[in-house]
Amino acid sequence: DAMVIQNPRYQVTQFGKPVTLSCSQTLNHNVMYWYQQKSSQAPKLLFHYYDKDFNNEADTPDNFQSRRPNTSFCFLDIRSPGLGDAAMYLCATSRQLGQGQPQHFGDGTRLSIL
Amino acid sequence: AQKITQTQPGMFVQEKEAVTLDCTYDTSDPSYGLFWYKQPSSGEMIFLIYQGSYDQQNATEGRYSLNFQKARKSANLVISASQLGDSAMYFCAMRDLNTGTASKLTFGTGTRLQVTL
């Protein structure tokens, strides 16, 4: 089945140690998104790619970076994770940026910081 | 700025009964889209239903329907014939073209639904 796949489901890293979360999609969608969801809160958009065009949200910390080497893959890099970065990270895709296009989410990666 | 409000942090419903989850929104844009997502405890976000601001009829998808009242700026989700598997967190979300990017989904704080026997 076509889907959005996030690896790993659970990631533990040390304070200040760089970590990369991965997302792949078989939907051939043009747009890929990264959301951060802290416990008992709504998801918050960090950034998105439309094809190769990167769009950062104004309030996304510089500590968070992203790469999209091809249509299928997108990575979230956290350069120096702090305790406040512990959260669920959700990857999503949509075919286009159109208003009515639903975003299809992966299962998420739950990041813990030691 | 756009805003989504879900006033019910938690709801209980008996199996086979219908339940309404409330969602109100605020936007100055006449053109917008409203979405409902389900998030089970396992974490994935599952798209349920979509309503466009210019759609004349309320959206329906199987047991899900959206009670869209544009003048009141509400987009309540109705789940009919609740099942135990419906127990989850439910998020209302909106996409507003005035945000500067047509991609951004703004989510409400969610309603946790518990279906009981």
PDB file of C-alpha atoms in Angstrom:
ATOM      1  CA  ASP A   1       0.000   0.000   0.000  1.00  0.00           C
ATOM      2  CA  ALA A   2       1.147   3.531  -0.729  1.00  0.00           C
ATOM      3  CA  MET A   3       2.054   5.231   2.489  1.00  0.00           C
ATOM      4  CA  VAL A   4       4.201   7.566   4.566  1.00  0.00           C
ATOM      5  CA  ILE A   5       6.860   5.749   6.553  1.00  0.00           C
ATOM      6  CA  GLN A   6       8.804   7.175   9.452  1.00  0.00           C
ATOM      7  CA  ASN A   7      11.860   5.570  10.966  1.00  0.00           C
ATOM      8  CA  PRO A   8      12.481   4.885  13.707  1.00  0.00           C
ATOM      9  CA  ARG A   9       9.240   4.848  15.727  1.00  0.00           C
ATOM     10  CA  TYR A  10      11.198   5.655  18.880  1.00  0.00           C
ATOM     11  CA  GLN A  11      14.488   7.533  19.048  1.00  0.00           C
ATOM     12  CA  VAL A  12      16.567   8.267  22.109  1.00  0.00           C
ATOM     13  CA  THR A  13      19.450  10.701  21.972  1.00  0.00           C
ATOM     14  CA  GLN A  14      21.661  12.541  24.401  1.00  0.00           C
ATOM     15  CA  PHE A  15      21.413  16.200  25.224  1.00  0.00           C
ATOM     16  CA  GLY A  16      23.343  18.098  22.556  1.00  0.00           C
ATOM     17  CA  LYS A  17      23.984  15.075  20.330  1.00  0.00           C
ATOM     18  CA  PRO A  18      22.789  15.565  16.736  1.00  0.00           C
ATOM     19  CA  VAL A  19      19.955  13.335  15.629  1.00  0.00           C
ATOM     20  CA  THR A  20      18.275  12.683  12.282  1.00  0.00           C
ATOM     21  CA  LEU A  21      14.736  11.470  11.762  1.00  0.00           C
ATOM     22  CA  SER A  22      13.705  10.067   8.420  1.00  0.00           C
ATOM     23  CA  CYS A  23      10.537   9.996   6.383  1.00  0.00           C
ATOM     24  CA  SER A  24       9.797   8.294   3.108  1.00  0.00           C
ATOM     25  CA  GLN A  25       6.698   8.203   0.943  1.00  0.00           C
ATOM     26  CA  THR A  26       5.419   6.005  -1.831  1.00  0.00           C
ATOM     27  CA  LEU A  27       2.556   8.355  -2.698  1.00  0.00           C
ATOM     28  CA  ASN A  28       4.668  10.416  -5.122  1.00  0.00           C
ATOM     29  CA  HIS A  29       3.352  13.578  -3.488  1.00  0.00           C
ATOM     30  CA  ASN A  30       4.949  16.928  -4.223  1.00  0.00           C
ATOM     31  CA  VAL A  31       4.780  18.321  -0.707  1.00  0.00           C
ATOM     32  CA  MET A  32       6.364  16.962   2.460  1.00  0.00           C
ATOM     33  CA  TYR A  33       5.917  18.458   5.926  1.00  0.00           C
ATOM     34  CA  TRP A  34       7.461  18.103   9.362  1.00  0.00           C
ATOM     35  CA  TYR A  35       5.389  18.741  12.485  1.00  0.00           C
ATOM     36  CA  GLN A  36       6.388  18.749  16.136  1.00  0.00           C
ATOM     37  CA  GLN A  37       3.804  17.551  18.645  1.00  0.00           C
ATOM     38  CA  LYS A  38       4.555  17.869  22.337  1.00  0.00           C
ATOM     39  CA  SER A  39       2.642  15.883  24.909  1.00  0.00           C
ATOM     40  CA  SER A  40      -1.068  16.747  25.065  1.00  0.00           C
ATOM     41  CA  GLN A  41      -0.652  19.511  22.484  1.00  0.00           C
ATOM     42  CA  ALA A  42      -1.649  20.013  18.879  1.00  0.00           C
ATOM     43  CA  PRO A  43       0.880  19.405  16.093  1.00  0.00           C
ATOM     44  CA  LYS A  44       2.910  22.454  15.118  1.00  0.00           C
ATOM     45  CA  LEU A  45       4.309  22.886  11.622  1.00  0.00           C
ATOM     46  CA  LEU A  46       8.094  23.268  11.517  1.00  0.00           C
ATOM     47  CA  PHE A  47       8.650  23.468   7.746  1.00  0.00           C
ATOM     48  CA  HIS A  48       7.666  21.985   4.444  1.00  0.00           C
ATOM     49  CA  TYR A  49       9.078  21.233   1.016  1.00  0.00           C
ATOM     50  CA  TYR A  50       7.194  21.838  -2.172  1.00  0.00           C
ATOM     51  CA  ASP A  51       9.262  19.722  -4.519  1.00  0.00           C
ATOM     52  CA  LYS A  52      12.755  21.121  -3.813  1.00  0.00           C
ATOM     53  CA  ASP A  53      11.561  24.454  -2.458  1.00  0.00           C
ATOM     54  CA  PHE A  54      12.069  24.692   1.280  1.00  0.00           C
ATOM     55  CA  ASN A  55       9.686  26.766   3.416  1.00  0.00           C
ATOM     56  CA  ASN A  56      10.538  27.401   7.030  1.00  0.00           C
ATOM     57  CA  GLU A  57       7.969  28.565   9.571  1.00  0.00           C
ATOM     58  CA  ALA A  58       8.963  31.875  11.138  1.00  0.00           C
ATOM     59  CA  ASP A  59       9.084  30.485  14.662  1.00  0.00           C
ATOM     60  CA  THR A  60      10.983  27.278  13.897  1.00  0.00           C
ATOM     61  CA  PRO A  61      14.264  27.318  15.861  1.00  0.00           C
ATOM     62  CA  ASP A  62      17.532  27.353  13.895  1.00  0.00           C
ATOM     63  CA  ASN A  63      18.382  24.107  15.646  1.00  0.00           C
ATOM     64  CA  PHE A  64      15.986  22.338  13.289  1.00  0.00           C
ATOM     65  CA  GLN A  65      17.020  21.696   9.702  1.00  0.00           C
ATOM     66  CA  SER A  66      15.612  19.592   6.903  1.00  0.00           C
ATOM     67  CA  ARG A  67      16.809  17.899   3.742  1.00  0.00           C
ATOM     68  CA  ARG A  68      14.907  16.447   0.830  1.00  0.00           C
ATOM     69  CA  PRO A  69      17.357  14.662  -1.441  1.00  0.00           C
ATOM     70  CA  ASN A  70      14.627  13.329  -3.723  1.00  0.00           C
ATOM     71  CA  THR A  71      10.845  13.135  -4.044  1.00  0.00           C
ATOM     72  CA  SER A  72      10.545  10.115  -1.786  1.00  0.00           C
ATOM     73  CA  PHE A  73      12.688  11.063   1.197  1.00  0.00           C
ATOM     74  CA  CYS A  74      12.777  13.895   3.681  1.00  0.00           C
ATOM     75  CA  PHE A  75      14.949  14.198   6.786  1.00  0.00           C
ATOM     76  CA  LEU A  76      14.655  16.223   9.952  1.00  0.00           C
ATOM     77  CA  ASP A  77      17.997  17.125  11.537  1.00  0.00           C
ATOM     78  CA  ILE A  78      18.182  18.441  15.079  1.00  0.00           C
ATOM     79  CA  ARG A  79      21.665  19.828  15.480  1.00  0.00           C
ATOM     80  CA  SER A  80      21.881  20.118  19.253  1.00  0.00           C
ATOM     81  CA  PRO A  81      18.794  18.658  20.911  1.00  0.00           C
ATOM     82  CA  GLY A  82      17.687  20.178  24.158  1.00  0.00           C
ATOM     83  CA  LEU A  83      15.323  18.719  26.731  1.00  0.00           C
ATOM     84  CA  GLY A  84      12.552  20.866  25.302  1.00  0.00           C
ATOM     85  CA  ASP A  85      12.843  19.121  21.953  1.00  0.00           C
ATOM     86  CA  ALA A  86      11.463  15.873  23.341  1.00  0.00           C
ATOM     87  CA  ALA A  87       8.282  15.331  21.348  1.00  0.00           C
ATOM     88  CA  MET A  88       6.535  13.304  18.692  1.00  0.00           C
ATOM     89  CA  TYR A  89       7.705  14.316  15.222  1.00  0.00           C
ATOM     90  CA  LEU A  90       5.190  13.773  12.464  1.00  0.00           C
ATOM     91  CA  CYS A  91       5.940  13.692   8.762  1.00  0.00           C
ATOM     92  CA  ALA A  92       3.122  14.352   6.321  1.00  0.00           C
ATOM     93  CA  THR A  93       2.656  14.617   2.578  1.00  0.00           C
ATOM     94  CA  SER A  94       0.130  16.115   0.208  1.00  0.00           C
ATOM     95  CA  ARG A  95      -0.170  15.948  -3.531  1.00  0.00           C
ATOM     96  CA  GLN A  96      -0.253  19.709  -3.945  1.00  0.00           C
ATOM     97  CA  LEU A  97      -0.502  22.828  -1.832  1.00  0.00           C
ATOM     98  CA  GLY A  98      -4.135  23.299  -2.729  1.00  0.00           C
ATOM     99  CA  GLN A  99      -6.618  24.237  -0.090  1.00  0.00           C
ATOM    100  CA  GLY A 100      -8.583  21.021  -0.230  1.00  0.00           C
ATOM    101  CA  GLN A 101      -5.641  18.657  -0.320  1.00  0.00           C
ATOM    102  CA  PRO A 102      -5.570  16.501   2.810  1.00  0.00           C
ATOM    103  CA  GLN A 103      -2.224  15.814   4.400  1.00  0.00           C
ATOM    104  CA  HIS A 104      -1.348  12.164   4.892  1.00  0.00           C
ATOM    105  CA  PHE A 105       0.673  11.469   8.009  1.00  0.00           C
ATOM    106  CA  GLY A 106       3.177   8.830   8.970  1.00  0.00           C
ATOM    107  CA  ASP A 107       3.100   7.016  12.299  1.00  0.00           C
ATOM    108  CA  GLY A 108       5.500   9.517  13.853  1.00  0.00           C
ATOM    109  CA  THR A 109       8.835   9.261  15.638  1.00  0.00           C
ATOM    110  CA  ARG A 110       8.785   9.769  19.378  1.00  0.00           C
ATOM    111  CA  LEU A 111      12.043  11.478  20.385  1.00  0.00           C
ATOM    112  CA  SER A 112      13.394  11.291  23.913  1.00  0.00           C
ATOM    113  CA  ILE A 113      16.356  13.309  25.178  1.00  0.00           C
ATOM    114  CA  LEU A 114      18.559  11.973  27.965  1.00  0.00           C
TER     115      LEU A 114
ATOM    116  CA  ALA B   1      -4.529  35.152  12.147  1.00  0.00           C
ATOM    117  CA  GLN B   2      -6.448  31.938  12.120  1.00  0.00           C
ATOM    118  CA  LYS B   3      -7.525  30.074  15.210  1.00  0.00           C
ATOM    119  CA  ILE B   4      -9.238  26.766  15.925  1.00  0.00           C
ATOM    120  CA  THR B   5     -11.058  26.171  19.212  1.00  0.00           C
ATOM    121  CA  GLN B   6     -12.082  22.796  20.560  1.00  0.00           C
ATOM    122  CA  THR B   7     -13.785  23.351  23.896  1.00  0.00           C
ATOM    123  CA  GLN B   8     -14.231  19.707  24.895  1.00  0.00           C
ATOM    124  CA  PRO B   9     -10.985  18.266  26.257  1.00  0.00           C
ATOM    125  CA  GLY B  10     -12.677  14.890  26.779  1.00  0.00           C
ATOM    126  CA  MET B  11     -15.889  13.144  25.802  1.00  0.00           C
ATOM    127  CA  PHE B  12     -17.491   9.819  26.644  1.00  0.00           C
ATOM    128  CA  VAL B  13     -19.970   8.009  24.434  1.00  0.00           C
ATOM    129  CA  GLN B  14     -21.581   4.618  24.660  1.00  0.00           C
ATOM    130  CA  GLU B  15     -20.969   2.117  21.924  1.00  0.00           C
ATOM    131  CA  LYS B  16     -23.464   2.393  19.035  1.00  0.00           C
ATOM    132  CA  GLU B  17     -24.490   5.911  20.050  1.00  0.00           C
ATOM    133  CA  ALA B  18     -23.775   9.060  18.030  1.00  0.00           C
ATOM    134  CA  VAL B  19     -21.434  11.761  19.316  1.00  0.00           C
ATOM    135  CA  THR B  20     -20.704  15.334  18.266  1.00  0.00           C
ATOM    136  CA  LEU B  21     -17.268  16.869  18.697  1.00  0.00           C
ATOM    137  CA  ASP B  22     -17.285  20.653  18.630  1.00  0.00           C
ATOM    138  CA  CYS B  23     -15.005  22.887  16.598  1.00  0.00           C
ATOM    139  CA  THR B  24     -15.175  26.630  16.054  1.00  0.00           C
ATOM    140  CA  TYR B  25     -12.773  28.656  13.994  1.00  0.00           C
ATOM    141  CA  ASP B  26     -11.782  32.205  13.339  1.00  0.00           C
ATOM    142  CA  THR B  27     -10.436  33.548  10.089  1.00  0.00           C
ATOM    143  CA  SER B  28     -10.713  36.687   8.005  1.00  0.00           C
ATOM    144  CA  ASP B  29     -10.236  34.792   4.755  1.00  0.00           C
ATOM    145  CA  PRO B  30     -13.423  33.960   2.840  1.00  0.00           C
ATOM    146  CA  SER B  31     -11.715  30.923   1.328  1.00  0.00           C
ATOM    147  CA  TYR B  32     -10.531  28.176   3.647  1.00  0.00           C
ATOM    148  CA  GLY B  33     -10.643  24.452   4.244  1.00  0.00           C
ATOM    149  CA  LEU B  34     -11.562  22.549   7.381  1.00  0.00           C
ATOM    150  CA  PHE B  35     -10.252  19.089   8.262  1.00  0.00           C
ATOM    151  CA  TRP B  36     -10.773  16.512  10.985  1.00  0.00           C
ATOM    152  CA  TYR B  37      -8.042  14.077  11.981  1.00  0.00           C
ATOM    153  CA  LYS B  38      -8.072  11.125  14.368  1.00  0.00           C
ATOM    154  CA  GLN B  39      -5.000  10.289  16.430  1.00  0.00           C
ATOM    155  CA  PRO B  40      -5.068   6.926  18.269  1.00  0.00           C
ATOM    156  CA  SER B  41      -2.724   6.342  21.188  1.00  0.00           C
ATOM    157  CA  SER B  42      -0.201   4.827  18.771  1.00  0.00           C
ATOM    158  CA  GLY B  43       0.407   8.324  17.409  1.00  0.00           C
ATOM    159  CA  GLU B  44      -0.445   8.332  13.714  1.00  0.00           C
ATOM    160  CA  MET B  45      -2.727  11.079  12.396  1.00  0.00           C
ATOM    161  CA  ILE B  46      -5.550   9.719  10.272  1.00  0.00           C
ATOM    162  CA  PHE B  47      -7.413  12.035   7.904  1.00  0.00           C
ATOM    163  CA  LEU B  48     -11.187  11.690   8.351  1.00  0.00           C
ATOM    164  CA  ILE B  49     -13.097  14.372   6.497  1.00  0.00           C
ATOM    165  CA  TYR B  50     -12.772  17.708   4.670  1.00  0.00           C
ATOM    166  CA  GLN B  51     -15.120  20.683   4.219  1.00  0.00           C
ATOM    167  CA  GLY B  52     -14.410  23.601   1.916  1.00  0.00           C
ATOM    168  CA  SER B  53     -15.732  27.028   2.830  1.00  0.00           C
ATOM    169  CA  TYR B  54     -17.640  27.280  -0.440  1.00  0.00           C
ATOM    170  CA  ASP B  55     -19.076  23.783  -0.339  1.00  0.00           C
ATOM    171  CA  GLN B  56     -22.845  23.936  -0.389  1.00  0.00           C
ATOM    172  CA  GLN B  57     -23.435  20.632   1.318  1.00  0.00           C
ATOM    173  CA  ASN B  58     -22.094  19.187   4.532  1.00  0.00           C
ATOM    174  CA  ALA B  59     -19.327  16.654   3.990  1.00  0.00           C
ATOM    175  CA  THR B  60     -19.927  12.988   4.798  1.00  0.00           C
ATOM    176  CA  GLU B  61     -17.563  10.021   4.840  1.00  0.00           C
ATOM    177  CA  GLY B  62     -19.102   6.782   6.024  1.00  0.00           C
ATOM    178  CA  ARG B  63     -19.926   7.161   9.733  1.00  0.00           C
ATOM    179  CA  TYR B  64     -18.392  10.635   9.819  1.00  0.00           C
ATOM    180  CA  SER B  65     -20.251  13.784   8.912  1.00  0.00           C
ATOM    181  CA  LEU B  66     -19.391  17.417   9.325  1.00  0.00           C
ATOM    182  CA  ASN B  67     -22.016  19.838  10.572  1.00  0.00           C
ATOM    183  CA  PHE B  68     -20.785  23.008   8.879  1.00  0.00           C
ATOM    184  CA  GLN B  69     -22.429  26.252   9.987  1.00  0.00           C
ATOM    185  CA  LYS B  70     -20.568  28.990   8.199  1.00  0.00           C
ATOM    186  CA  ALA B  71     -22.319  31.954   9.812  1.00  0.00           C
ATOM    187  CA  ARG B  72     -21.510  30.592  13.255  1.00  0.00           C
ATOM    188  CA  LYS B  73     -17.990  29.561  12.158  1.00  0.00           C
ATOM    189  CA  SER B  74     -18.440  26.060  13.434  1.00  0.00           C
ATOM    190  CA  ALA B  75     -17.487  22.721  11.915  1.00  0.00           C
ATOM    191  CA  ASN B  76     -18.593  20.002  14.293  1.00  0.00           C
ATOM    192  CA  LEU B  77     -17.744  16.363  13.638  1.00  0.00           C
ATOM    193  CA  VAL B  78     -20.550  13.850  14.075  1.00  0.00           C
ATOM    194  CA  ILE B  79     -19.646  10.196  14.508  1.00  0.00           C
ATOM    195  CA  SER B  80     -22.624   7.877  14.160  1.00  0.00           C
ATOM    196  CA  ALA B  81     -22.851   4.374  15.639  1.00  0.00           C
ATOM    197  CA  SER B  82     -19.700   4.727  17.735  1.00  0.00           C
ATOM    198  CA  GLN B  83     -17.330   1.774  17.930  1.00  0.00           C
ATOM    199  CA  LEU B  84     -14.697   0.919  20.514  1.00  0.00           C
ATOM    200  CA  GLY B  85     -12.048   1.585  17.871  1.00  0.00           C
ATOM    201  CA  ASP B  86     -13.200   5.203  17.683  1.00  0.00           C
ATOM    202  CA  SER B  87     -11.536   5.902  21.034  1.00  0.00           C
ATOM    203  CA  ALA B  88      -8.806   8.391  20.178  1.00  0.00           C
ATOM    204  CA  MET B  89      -7.851  12.055  20.138  1.00  0.00           C
ATOM    205  CA  TYR B  90      -9.656  14.068  17.486  1.00  0.00           C
ATOM    206  CA  PHE B  91      -8.201  17.237  16.005  1.00  0.00           C
ATOM    207  CA  CYS B  92      -9.986  19.897  14.016  1.00  0.00           C
ATOM    208  CA  ALA B  93      -7.719  21.797  11.632  1.00  0.00           C
ATOM    209  CA  MET B  94      -7.952  24.617   9.126  1.00  0.00           C
ATOM    210  CA  ARG B  95      -6.015  25.795   6.138  1.00  0.00           C
ATOM    211  CA  ASP B  96      -6.235  29.516   5.471  1.00  0.00           C
ATOM    212  CA  LEU B  97      -4.798  31.159   2.367  1.00  0.00           C
ATOM    213  CA  ASN B  98      -3.943  34.316   4.299  1.00  0.00           C
ATOM    214  CA  THR B  99      -1.185  32.655   6.302  1.00  0.00           C
ATOM    215  CA  GLY B 100       1.337  33.382   3.637  1.00  0.00           C
ATOM    216  CA  THR B 101       1.618  29.787   2.660  1.00  0.00           C
ATOM    217  CA  ALA B 102      -1.268  27.668   1.498  1.00  0.00           C
ATOM    218  CA  SER B 103       0.288  24.630   3.119  1.00  0.00           C
ATOM    219  CA  LYS B 104      -0.139  25.429   6.774  1.00  0.00           C
ATOM    220  CA  LEU B 105      -2.636  23.459   8.823  1.00  0.00           C
ATOM    221  CA  THR B 106      -3.586  25.081  12.094  1.00  0.00           C
ATOM    222  CA  PHE B 107      -4.807  22.544  14.620  1.00  0.00           C
ATOM    223  CA  GLY B 108      -7.094  22.849  17.609  1.00  0.00           C
ATOM    224  CA  THR B 109      -6.071  21.436  20.976  1.00  0.00           C
ATOM    225  CA  GLY B 110      -8.032  18.244  20.377  1.00  0.00           C
ATOM    226  CA  THR B 111     -10.827  16.283  22.030  1.00  0.00           C
ATOM    227  CA  ARG B 112     -10.146  12.896  23.562  1.00  0.00           C
ATOM    228  CA  LEU B 113     -13.053  10.558  22.854  1.00  0.00           C
ATOM    229  CA  GLN B 114     -13.609   7.446  24.914  1.00  0.00           C
ATOM    230  CA  VAL B 115     -16.166   4.898  23.696  1.00  0.00           C
ATOM    231  CA  THR B 116     -17.595   2.712  26.444  1.00  0.00           C
ATOM    232  CA  LEU B 117     -19.524  -0.544  26.414  1.00  0.00           C
TER     233      LEU B 117
END
